[in-house]
Tab-separated table of C-alpha atoms in Angstrom:
chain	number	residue	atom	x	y	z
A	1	UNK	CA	-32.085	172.240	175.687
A	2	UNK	CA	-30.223	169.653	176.371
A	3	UNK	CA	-29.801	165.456	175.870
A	4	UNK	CA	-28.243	162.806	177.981
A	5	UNK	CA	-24.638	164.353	178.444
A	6	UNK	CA	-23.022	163.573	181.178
A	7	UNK	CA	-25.206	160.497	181.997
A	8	UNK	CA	-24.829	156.717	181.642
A	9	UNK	CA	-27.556	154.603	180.513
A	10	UNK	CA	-25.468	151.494	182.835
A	11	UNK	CA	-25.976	153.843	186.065
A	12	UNK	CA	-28.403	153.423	188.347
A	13	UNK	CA	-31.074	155.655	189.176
A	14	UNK	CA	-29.035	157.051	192.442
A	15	UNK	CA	-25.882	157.594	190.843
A	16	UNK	CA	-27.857	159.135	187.641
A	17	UNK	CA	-29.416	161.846	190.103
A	18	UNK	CA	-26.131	162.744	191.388
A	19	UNK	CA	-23.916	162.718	188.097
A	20	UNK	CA	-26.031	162.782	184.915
A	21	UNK	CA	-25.553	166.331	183.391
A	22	UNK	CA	-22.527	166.876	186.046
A	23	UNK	CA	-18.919	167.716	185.616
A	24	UNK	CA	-15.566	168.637	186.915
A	25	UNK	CA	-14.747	172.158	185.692
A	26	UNK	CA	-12.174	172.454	183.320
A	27	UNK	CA	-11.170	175.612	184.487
A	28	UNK	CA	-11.614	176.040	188.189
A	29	UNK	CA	-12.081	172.114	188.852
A	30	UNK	CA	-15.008	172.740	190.847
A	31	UNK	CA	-16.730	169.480	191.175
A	32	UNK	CA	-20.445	171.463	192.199
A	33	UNK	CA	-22.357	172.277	189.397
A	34	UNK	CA	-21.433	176.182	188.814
A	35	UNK	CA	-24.272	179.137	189.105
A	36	UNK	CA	-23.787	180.990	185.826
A	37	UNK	CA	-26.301	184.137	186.063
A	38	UNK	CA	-25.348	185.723	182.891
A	39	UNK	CA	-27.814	186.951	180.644
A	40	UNK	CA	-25.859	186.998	177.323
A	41	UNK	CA	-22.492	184.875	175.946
A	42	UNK	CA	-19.443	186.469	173.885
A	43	UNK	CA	-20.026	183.656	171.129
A	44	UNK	CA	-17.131	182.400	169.314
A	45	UNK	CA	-17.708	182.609	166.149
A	46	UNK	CA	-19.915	184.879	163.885
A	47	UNK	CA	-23.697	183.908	164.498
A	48	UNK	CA	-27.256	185.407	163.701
A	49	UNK	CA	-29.100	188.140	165.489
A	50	UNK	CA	-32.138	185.984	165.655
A	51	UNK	CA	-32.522	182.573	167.319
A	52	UNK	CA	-34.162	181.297	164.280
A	53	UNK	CA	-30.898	182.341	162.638
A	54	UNK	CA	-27.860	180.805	164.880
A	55	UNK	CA	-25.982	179.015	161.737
A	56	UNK	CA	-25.479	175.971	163.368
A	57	UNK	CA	-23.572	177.362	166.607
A	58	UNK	CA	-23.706	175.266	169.046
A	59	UNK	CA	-22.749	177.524	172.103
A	60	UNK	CA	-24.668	179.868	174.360
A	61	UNK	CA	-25.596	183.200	173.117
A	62	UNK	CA	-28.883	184.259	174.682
A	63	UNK	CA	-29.795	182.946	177.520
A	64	UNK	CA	-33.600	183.187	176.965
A	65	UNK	CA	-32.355	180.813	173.924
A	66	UNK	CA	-30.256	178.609	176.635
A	67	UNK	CA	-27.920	178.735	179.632
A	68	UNK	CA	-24.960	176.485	181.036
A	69	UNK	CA	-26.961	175.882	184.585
A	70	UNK	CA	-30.386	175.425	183.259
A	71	UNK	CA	-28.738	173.001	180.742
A	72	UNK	CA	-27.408	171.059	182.870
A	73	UNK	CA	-30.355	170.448	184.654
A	74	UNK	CA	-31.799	169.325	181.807
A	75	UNK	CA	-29.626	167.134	180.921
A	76	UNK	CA	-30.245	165.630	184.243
A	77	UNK	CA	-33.827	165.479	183.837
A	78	UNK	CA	-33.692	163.553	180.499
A	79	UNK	CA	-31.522	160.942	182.191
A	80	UNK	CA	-34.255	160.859	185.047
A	81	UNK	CA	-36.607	159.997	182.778
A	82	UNK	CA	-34.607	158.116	180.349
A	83	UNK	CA	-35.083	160.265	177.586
A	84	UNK	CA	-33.486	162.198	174.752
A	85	UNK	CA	-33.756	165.831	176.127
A	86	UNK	CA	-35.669	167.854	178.004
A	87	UNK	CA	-36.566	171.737	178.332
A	88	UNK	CA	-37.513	174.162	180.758
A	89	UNK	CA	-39.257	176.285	181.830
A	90	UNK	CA	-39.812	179.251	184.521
A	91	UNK	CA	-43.091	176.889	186.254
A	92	UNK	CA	-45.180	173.586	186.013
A	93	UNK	CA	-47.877	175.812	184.409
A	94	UNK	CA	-45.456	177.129	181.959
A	95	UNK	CA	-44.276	174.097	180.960
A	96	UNK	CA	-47.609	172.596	180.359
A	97	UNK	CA	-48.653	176.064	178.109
A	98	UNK	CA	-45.719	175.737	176.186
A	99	UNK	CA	-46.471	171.886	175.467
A	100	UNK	CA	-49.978	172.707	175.009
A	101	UNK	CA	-49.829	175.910	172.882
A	102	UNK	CA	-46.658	174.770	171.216
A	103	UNK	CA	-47.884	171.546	169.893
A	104	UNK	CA	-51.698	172.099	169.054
A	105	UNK	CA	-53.387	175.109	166.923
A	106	UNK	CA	-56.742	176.244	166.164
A	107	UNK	CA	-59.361	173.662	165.241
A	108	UNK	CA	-57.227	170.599	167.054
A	109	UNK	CA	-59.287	168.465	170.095
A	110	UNK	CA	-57.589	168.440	173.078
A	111	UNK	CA	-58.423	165.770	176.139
A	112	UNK	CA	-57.894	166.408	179.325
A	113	UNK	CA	-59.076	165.048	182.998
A	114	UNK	CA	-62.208	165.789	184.128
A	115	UNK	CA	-60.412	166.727	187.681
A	116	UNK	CA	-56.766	167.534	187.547
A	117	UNK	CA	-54.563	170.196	188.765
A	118	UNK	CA	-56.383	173.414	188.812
A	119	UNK	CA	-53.570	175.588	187.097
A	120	UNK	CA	-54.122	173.176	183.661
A	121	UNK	CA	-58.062	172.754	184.191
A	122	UNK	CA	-58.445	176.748	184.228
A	123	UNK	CA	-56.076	177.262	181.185
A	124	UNK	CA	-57.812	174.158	179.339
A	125	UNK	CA	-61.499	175.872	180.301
A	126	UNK	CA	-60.351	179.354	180.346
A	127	UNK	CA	-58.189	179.745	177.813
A	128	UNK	CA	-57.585	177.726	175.102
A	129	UNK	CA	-61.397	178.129	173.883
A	130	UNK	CA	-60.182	181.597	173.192
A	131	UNK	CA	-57.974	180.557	170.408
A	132	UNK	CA	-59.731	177.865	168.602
A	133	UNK	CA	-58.243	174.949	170.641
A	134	UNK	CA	-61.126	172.359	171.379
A	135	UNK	CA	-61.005	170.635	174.519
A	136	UNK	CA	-62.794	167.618	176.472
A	137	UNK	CA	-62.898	166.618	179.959
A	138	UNK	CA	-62.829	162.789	180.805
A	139	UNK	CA	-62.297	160.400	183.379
A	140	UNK	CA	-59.096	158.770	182.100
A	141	UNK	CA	-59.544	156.299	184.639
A	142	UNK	CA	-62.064	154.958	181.884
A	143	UNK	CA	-60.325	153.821	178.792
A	144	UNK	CA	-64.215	153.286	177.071
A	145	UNK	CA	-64.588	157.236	178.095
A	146	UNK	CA	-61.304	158.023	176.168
A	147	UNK	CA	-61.719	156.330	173.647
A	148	UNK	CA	-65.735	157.301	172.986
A	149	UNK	CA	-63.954	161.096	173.588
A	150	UNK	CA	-61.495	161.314	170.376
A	151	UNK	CA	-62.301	162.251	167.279
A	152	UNK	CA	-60.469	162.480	163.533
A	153	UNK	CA	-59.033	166.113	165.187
A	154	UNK	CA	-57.728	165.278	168.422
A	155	UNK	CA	-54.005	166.008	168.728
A	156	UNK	CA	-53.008	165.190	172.130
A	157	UNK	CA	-54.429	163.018	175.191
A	158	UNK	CA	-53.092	165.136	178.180
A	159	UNK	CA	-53.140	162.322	181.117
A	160	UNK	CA	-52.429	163.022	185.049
A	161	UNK	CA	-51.248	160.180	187.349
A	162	UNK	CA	-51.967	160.083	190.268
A	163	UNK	CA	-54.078	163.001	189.773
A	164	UNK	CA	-54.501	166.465	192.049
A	165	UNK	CA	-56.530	166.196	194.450
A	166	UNK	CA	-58.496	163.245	194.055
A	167	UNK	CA	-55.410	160.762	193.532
A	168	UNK	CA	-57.134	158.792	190.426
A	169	UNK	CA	-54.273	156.778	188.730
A	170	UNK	CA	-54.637	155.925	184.902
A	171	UNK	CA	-52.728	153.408	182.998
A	172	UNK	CA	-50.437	155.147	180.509
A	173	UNK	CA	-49.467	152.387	178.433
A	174	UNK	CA	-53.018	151.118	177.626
A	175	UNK	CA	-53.959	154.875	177.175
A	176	UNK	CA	-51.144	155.615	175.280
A	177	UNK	CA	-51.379	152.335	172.710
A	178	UNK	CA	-55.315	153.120	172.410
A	179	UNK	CA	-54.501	156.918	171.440
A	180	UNK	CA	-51.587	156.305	168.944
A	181	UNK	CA	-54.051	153.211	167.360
A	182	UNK	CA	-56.627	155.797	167.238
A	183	UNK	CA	-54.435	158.561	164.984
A	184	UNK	CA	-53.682	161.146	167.989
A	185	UNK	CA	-50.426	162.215	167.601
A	186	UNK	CA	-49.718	163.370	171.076
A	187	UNK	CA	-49.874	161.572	174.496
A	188	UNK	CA	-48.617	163.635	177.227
A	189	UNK	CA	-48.526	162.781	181.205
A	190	UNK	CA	-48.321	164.905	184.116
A	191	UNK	CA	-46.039	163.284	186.229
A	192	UNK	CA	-45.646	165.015	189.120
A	193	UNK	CA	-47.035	163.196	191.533
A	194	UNK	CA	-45.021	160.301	190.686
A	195	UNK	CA	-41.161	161.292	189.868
A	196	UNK	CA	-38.996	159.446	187.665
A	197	UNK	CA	-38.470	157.605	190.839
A	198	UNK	CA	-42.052	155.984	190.655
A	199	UNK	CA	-43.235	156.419	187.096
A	200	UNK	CA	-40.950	156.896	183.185
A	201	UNK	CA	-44.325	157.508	181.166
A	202	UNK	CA	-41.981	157.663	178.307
A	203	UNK	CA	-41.320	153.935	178.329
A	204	UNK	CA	-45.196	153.174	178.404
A	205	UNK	CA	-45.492	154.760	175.486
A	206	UNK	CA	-46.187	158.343	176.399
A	207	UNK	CA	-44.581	161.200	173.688
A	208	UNK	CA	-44.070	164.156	176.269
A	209	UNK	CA	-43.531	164.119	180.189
A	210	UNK	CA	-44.372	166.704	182.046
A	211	UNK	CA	-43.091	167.682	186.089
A	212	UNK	CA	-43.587	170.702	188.223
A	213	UNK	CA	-39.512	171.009	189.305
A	214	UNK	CA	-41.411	173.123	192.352
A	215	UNK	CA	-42.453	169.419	194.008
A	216	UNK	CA	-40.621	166.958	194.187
A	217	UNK	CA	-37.722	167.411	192.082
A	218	UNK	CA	-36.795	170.436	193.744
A	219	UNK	CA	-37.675	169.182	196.969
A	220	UNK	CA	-37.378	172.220	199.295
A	221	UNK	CA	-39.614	174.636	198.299
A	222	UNK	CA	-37.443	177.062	197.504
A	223	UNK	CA	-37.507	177.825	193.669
A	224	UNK	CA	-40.440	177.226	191.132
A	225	UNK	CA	-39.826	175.676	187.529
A	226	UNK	CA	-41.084	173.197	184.930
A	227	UNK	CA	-39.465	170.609	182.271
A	228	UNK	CA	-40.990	168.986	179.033
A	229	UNK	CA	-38.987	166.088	178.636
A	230	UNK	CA	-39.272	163.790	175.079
A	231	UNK	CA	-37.076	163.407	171.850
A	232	UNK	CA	-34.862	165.683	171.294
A	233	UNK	CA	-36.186	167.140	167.526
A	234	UNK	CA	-40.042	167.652	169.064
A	235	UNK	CA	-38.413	169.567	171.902
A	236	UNK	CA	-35.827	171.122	169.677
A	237	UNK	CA	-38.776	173.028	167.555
A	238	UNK	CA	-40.775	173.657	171.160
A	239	UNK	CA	-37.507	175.836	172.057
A	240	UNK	CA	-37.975	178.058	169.311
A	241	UNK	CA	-41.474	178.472	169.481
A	242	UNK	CA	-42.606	177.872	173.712
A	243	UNK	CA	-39.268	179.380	175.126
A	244	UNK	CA	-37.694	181.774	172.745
A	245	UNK	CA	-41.157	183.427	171.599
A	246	UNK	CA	-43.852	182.227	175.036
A	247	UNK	CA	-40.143	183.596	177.319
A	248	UNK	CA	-41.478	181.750	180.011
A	249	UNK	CA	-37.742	180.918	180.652
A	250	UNK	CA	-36.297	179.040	184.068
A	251	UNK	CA	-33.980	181.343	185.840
A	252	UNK	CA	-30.496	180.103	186.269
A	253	UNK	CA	-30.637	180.640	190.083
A	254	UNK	CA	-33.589	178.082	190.147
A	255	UNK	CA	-32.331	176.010	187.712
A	256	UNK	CA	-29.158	175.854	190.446
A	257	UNK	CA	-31.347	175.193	193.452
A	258	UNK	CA	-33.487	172.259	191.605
A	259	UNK	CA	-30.484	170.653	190.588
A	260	UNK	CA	-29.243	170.136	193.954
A	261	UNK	CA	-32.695	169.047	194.745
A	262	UNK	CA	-32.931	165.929	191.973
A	263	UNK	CA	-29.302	165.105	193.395
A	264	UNK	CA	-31.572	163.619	196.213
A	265	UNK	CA	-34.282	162.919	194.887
A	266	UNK	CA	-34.272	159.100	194.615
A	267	UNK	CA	-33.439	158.835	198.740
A	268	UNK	CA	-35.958	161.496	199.529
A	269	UNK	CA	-38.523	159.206	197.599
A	270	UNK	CA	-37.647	156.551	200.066
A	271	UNK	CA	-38.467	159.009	202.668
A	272	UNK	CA	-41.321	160.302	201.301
A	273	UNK	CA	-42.677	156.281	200.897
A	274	UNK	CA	-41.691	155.333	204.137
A	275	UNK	CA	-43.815	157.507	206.202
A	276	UNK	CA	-46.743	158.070	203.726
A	277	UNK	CA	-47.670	154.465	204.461
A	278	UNK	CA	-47.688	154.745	208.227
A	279	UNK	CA	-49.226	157.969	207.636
A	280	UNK	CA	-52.122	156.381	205.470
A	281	UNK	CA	-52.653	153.718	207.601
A	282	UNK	CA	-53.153	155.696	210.821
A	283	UNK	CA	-55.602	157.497	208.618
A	284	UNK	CA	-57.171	154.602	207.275
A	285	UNK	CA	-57.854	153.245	211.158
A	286	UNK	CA	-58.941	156.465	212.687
A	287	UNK	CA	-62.582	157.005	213.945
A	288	UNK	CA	-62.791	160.951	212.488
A	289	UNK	CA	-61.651	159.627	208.779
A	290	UNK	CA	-63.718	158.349	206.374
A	291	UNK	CA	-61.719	157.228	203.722
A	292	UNK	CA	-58.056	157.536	202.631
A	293	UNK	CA	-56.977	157.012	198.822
A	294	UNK	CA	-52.898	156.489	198.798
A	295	UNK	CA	-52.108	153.998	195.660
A	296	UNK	CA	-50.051	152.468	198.494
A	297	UNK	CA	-52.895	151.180	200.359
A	298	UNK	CA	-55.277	148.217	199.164
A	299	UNK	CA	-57.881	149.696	199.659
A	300	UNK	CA	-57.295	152.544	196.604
A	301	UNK	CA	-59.613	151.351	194.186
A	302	UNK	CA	-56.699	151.397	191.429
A	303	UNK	CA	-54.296	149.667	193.908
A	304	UNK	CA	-53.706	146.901	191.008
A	305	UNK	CA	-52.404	149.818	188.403
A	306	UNK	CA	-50.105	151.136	191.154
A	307	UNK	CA	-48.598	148.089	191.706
A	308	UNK	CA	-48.369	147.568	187.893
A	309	UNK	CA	-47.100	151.093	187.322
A	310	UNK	CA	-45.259	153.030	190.383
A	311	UNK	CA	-42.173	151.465	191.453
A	312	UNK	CA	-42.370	154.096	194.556
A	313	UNK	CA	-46.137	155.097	195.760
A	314	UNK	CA	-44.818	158.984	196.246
A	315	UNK	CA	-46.030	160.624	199.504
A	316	UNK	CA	-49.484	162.705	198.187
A	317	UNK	CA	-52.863	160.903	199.995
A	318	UNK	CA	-56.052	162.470	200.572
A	319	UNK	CA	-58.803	161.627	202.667
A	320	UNK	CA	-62.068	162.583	203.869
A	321	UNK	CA	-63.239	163.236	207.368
A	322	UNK	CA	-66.687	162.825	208.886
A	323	UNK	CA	-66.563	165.897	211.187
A	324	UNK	CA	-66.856	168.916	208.683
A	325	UNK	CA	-63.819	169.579	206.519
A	326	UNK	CA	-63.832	173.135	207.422
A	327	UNK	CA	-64.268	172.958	210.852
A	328	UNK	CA	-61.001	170.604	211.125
A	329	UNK	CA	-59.294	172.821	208.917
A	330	UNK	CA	-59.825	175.490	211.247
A	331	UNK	CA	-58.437	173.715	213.834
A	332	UNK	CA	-55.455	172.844	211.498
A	333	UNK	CA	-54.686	176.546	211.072
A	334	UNK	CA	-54.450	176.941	214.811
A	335	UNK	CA	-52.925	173.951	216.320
A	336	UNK	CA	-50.647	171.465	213.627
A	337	UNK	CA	-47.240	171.755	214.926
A	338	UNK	CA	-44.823	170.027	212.615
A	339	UNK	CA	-47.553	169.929	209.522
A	340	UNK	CA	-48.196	173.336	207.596
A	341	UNK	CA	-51.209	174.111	207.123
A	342	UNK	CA	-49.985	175.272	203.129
A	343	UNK	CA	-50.730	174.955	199.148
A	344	UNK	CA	-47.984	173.021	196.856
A	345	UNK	CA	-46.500	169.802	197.259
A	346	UNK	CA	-43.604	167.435	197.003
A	347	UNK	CA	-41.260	169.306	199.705
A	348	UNK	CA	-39.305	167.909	202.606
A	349	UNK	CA	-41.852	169.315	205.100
A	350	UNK	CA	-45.508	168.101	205.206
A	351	UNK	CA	-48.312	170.310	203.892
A	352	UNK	CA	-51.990	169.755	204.292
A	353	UNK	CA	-55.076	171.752	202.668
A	354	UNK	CA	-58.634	171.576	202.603
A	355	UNK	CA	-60.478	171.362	199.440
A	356	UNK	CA	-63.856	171.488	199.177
A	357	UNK	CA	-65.769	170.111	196.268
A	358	UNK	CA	-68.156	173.004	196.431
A	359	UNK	CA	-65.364	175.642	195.928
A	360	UNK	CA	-62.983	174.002	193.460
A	361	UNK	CA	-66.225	173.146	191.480
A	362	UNK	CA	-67.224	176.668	191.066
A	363	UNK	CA	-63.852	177.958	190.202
A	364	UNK	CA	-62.408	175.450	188.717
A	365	UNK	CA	-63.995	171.741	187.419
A	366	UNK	CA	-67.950	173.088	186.265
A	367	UNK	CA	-68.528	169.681	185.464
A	368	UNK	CA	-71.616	168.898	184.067
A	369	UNK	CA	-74.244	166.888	186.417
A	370	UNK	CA	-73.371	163.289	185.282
A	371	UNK	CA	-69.191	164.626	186.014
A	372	UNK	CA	-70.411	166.296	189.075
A	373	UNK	CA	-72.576	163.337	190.593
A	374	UNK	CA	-68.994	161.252	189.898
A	375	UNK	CA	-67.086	163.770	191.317
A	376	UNK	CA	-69.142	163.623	194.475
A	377	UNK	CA	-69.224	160.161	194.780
A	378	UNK	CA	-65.119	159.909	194.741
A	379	UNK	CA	-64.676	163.302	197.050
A	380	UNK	CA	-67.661	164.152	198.856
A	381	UNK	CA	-67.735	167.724	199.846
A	382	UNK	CA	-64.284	167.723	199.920
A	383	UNK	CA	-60.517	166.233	200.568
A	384	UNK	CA	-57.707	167.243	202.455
A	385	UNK	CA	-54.398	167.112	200.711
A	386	UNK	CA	-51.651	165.654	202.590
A	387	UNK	CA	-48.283	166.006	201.092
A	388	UNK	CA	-46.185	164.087	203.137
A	389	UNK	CA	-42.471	164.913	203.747
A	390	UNK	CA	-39.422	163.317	205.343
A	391	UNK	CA	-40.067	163.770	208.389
A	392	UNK	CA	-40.534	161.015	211.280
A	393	UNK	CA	-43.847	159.335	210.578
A	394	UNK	CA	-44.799	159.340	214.257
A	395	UNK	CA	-44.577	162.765	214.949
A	396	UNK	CA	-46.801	163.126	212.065
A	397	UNK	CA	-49.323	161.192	213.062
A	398	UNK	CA	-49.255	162.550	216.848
A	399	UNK	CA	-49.397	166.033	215.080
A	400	UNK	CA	-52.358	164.275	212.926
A	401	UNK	CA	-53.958	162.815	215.751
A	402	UNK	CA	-54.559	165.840	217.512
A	403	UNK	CA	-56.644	168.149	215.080
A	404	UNK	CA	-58.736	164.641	214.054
């Protein structure tokens, strides 16, 4: 774990991504962030055996305890987000557990979305019943609904903006002030979709921030990992109890690649922008489509918190299609040329994937019939995904055009 060394809170967010947890080495002068692999450190002075026993060293020793690369990424993070440290871990999912299971025990009331992304829905409805852990499912999008949802034992308000699939944004500062008025302790936010480049939940009042480092931080789809990012004594306790004793550590090597992903992450943001609104508005005028939620568009019914909230609208859209969603899937599979036809998100390459309400309903949501009925109303039988990547917009739309 790490704070905001190496950063400058007079930077801007460009020069942050390249430099904040960044230096020269001292011994080789290297001015690239160095890949150190190494599993265990010679410390330099006499410590404990166990990590709840270090005596106040301050160096590495373990490195399921801590490691110079993933460190510094860390470090980076936290001055992404402008915060006081951040952690990580081996996946989004893991990061989310170790929030989750790390901060809440039995008998606490956990709320979540009523549709988020599917690796925290199935752990919040598969899961955590199994050790005492209470949950609800709300639309967050409905400050009444949260607030009618806590009661005297909820802990945490887990929020999800813009949220996977349906691209629902929520406002996390009114959430967050009607939470913390209400006695929950906890306000955490999903921010994936969003960046630092878009969204710092932190500064609307959230407690905890959480990212998938596969998306967009890392950029290339080429390494999973997740980050907690908060103050620094809340995440110094999660160390000891998510990372040392859940191990669901980040490997170095990752931790390397996703750091020279965030480098560019503020330019590939632009990117990402850029063509998601031509993208969305070819979409938006096409005869086959139905209707296209981007927050960049007008027409999203939450435009007005977007504007409010993102300072970039990210490149994730869906949108619905009046020919069957399978059948143009199919043809997807077969004939896209520059899109894949893949899960996951947030890379330089554009990914599409069909998701239909029937299937994600019966592995995933079970909502009730009044959630359902909503559900159905937003989504139909189903959205495709678009993650848009860096590519040139019209060549994604001719690519588009073709399978529509």
């Amino acid at each position: 774990m790490a704070g905001r060394s190496g950063g400058n809170s007079e930077w801007h967010t460009e020069t942050t991504a390249v430099h904040a947890g960044e230096f020269v080495d001292p011994a080789t002068r290297a001015s690239s962030p160095n890949l150190v692999m190494s599993v265990t450190f010679a410390p330099e002075a006499v410590t404990g055996f166990s990590a709840r026993d270090e005596q106040g060293y301050e160096g590495f020793v373990y490195g399921r305890v801590g490691s110079p690369t993933v460190t510094q990424l860390e470090s980076k993070l936290a001055a992404l987000e402008g915060a006081e440290a951040a952690l990580c871990f081996g996946s989004g999912v893991a990061a989310a557990h170790a929030l989750i299971c790390g901060r809440l025990s039995r008998g606490d009331h956990l709320i979540v979305p009523d549709a988020n992304y599917v690796g925290i829905a199935e752990l919040a409805r598969d899961t955590l019943p199994r050790f005492g852990i209470e949950v609800s499912y709300v639309d967050v999008s409905r400050p009444e609904d949260v607030a009618a949802a806590i009661r005297p034992t909820t802990r945490m308000l887990w929020l999800e903006t813009p949220a996977n699939p349906t691209m629902k944004l929520c406002d996390i500062a009114e959430l967050a002030a009607l939470a913390h008025g209400k006695g929950v302790r906890d306000v955490a936010v999903d921010s994936t979709y969003a960046t630092p480049i878009a969204t710092r939940p932190l500064a609307l009042g959230a407690d905890f921030v959480v990212h998938s480092l596969t998306k967009y931080i890392g950029g290339h789809g080429d390494a999973m990992g997740g980050a907690v990012i908060g103050r620094a004594e809340e995440l110094k306790a999660l160390n000891l109890e998510a990372t040392v004793h859940f191990g669901g550590v980040l490997s170095p090597f990752n931790a390397w690649l996703i750091l020279r992903g965030a480098a560019t992450l503020p330019i590939r943001m632009r990117a990402h922008e850029e063509a998601a609104l031509k993208v969305a508005r070819f979409l938006e005028e096409h005869p086959s489509v139905s209707r296209v939620f981007y927050p960049g568009l007008p027409s999203h019914p939450q435009h007005a918190i977007a504007l409010r909230q993102m300072r970039n609208f990210s490149g994730m859209m869906t949108f619905q299609t009046k020919r069957p969603g399978p059948e143009i899937a199919a043809r997807m599979v077969k004939d896209l040329e520059v899109i894949h036809y893949a899960v996951s998100l947030g890379h330089h390459r554009s990914l599409i994937y069909w998701i239909g309400t029937d299937d994600i309903q019966a592995s995933t949501f079970r909502h009730d019939a009044g959630q359902l009925r909503r559900y159905r109303d937003y989504a139909g039988d189903g959205v495709f995904r678009l993650s848009v990547g860096i590519e040139n917009a019209e060549d994604l739309i001719a690519d588009l055009a073709r399978v529509l």
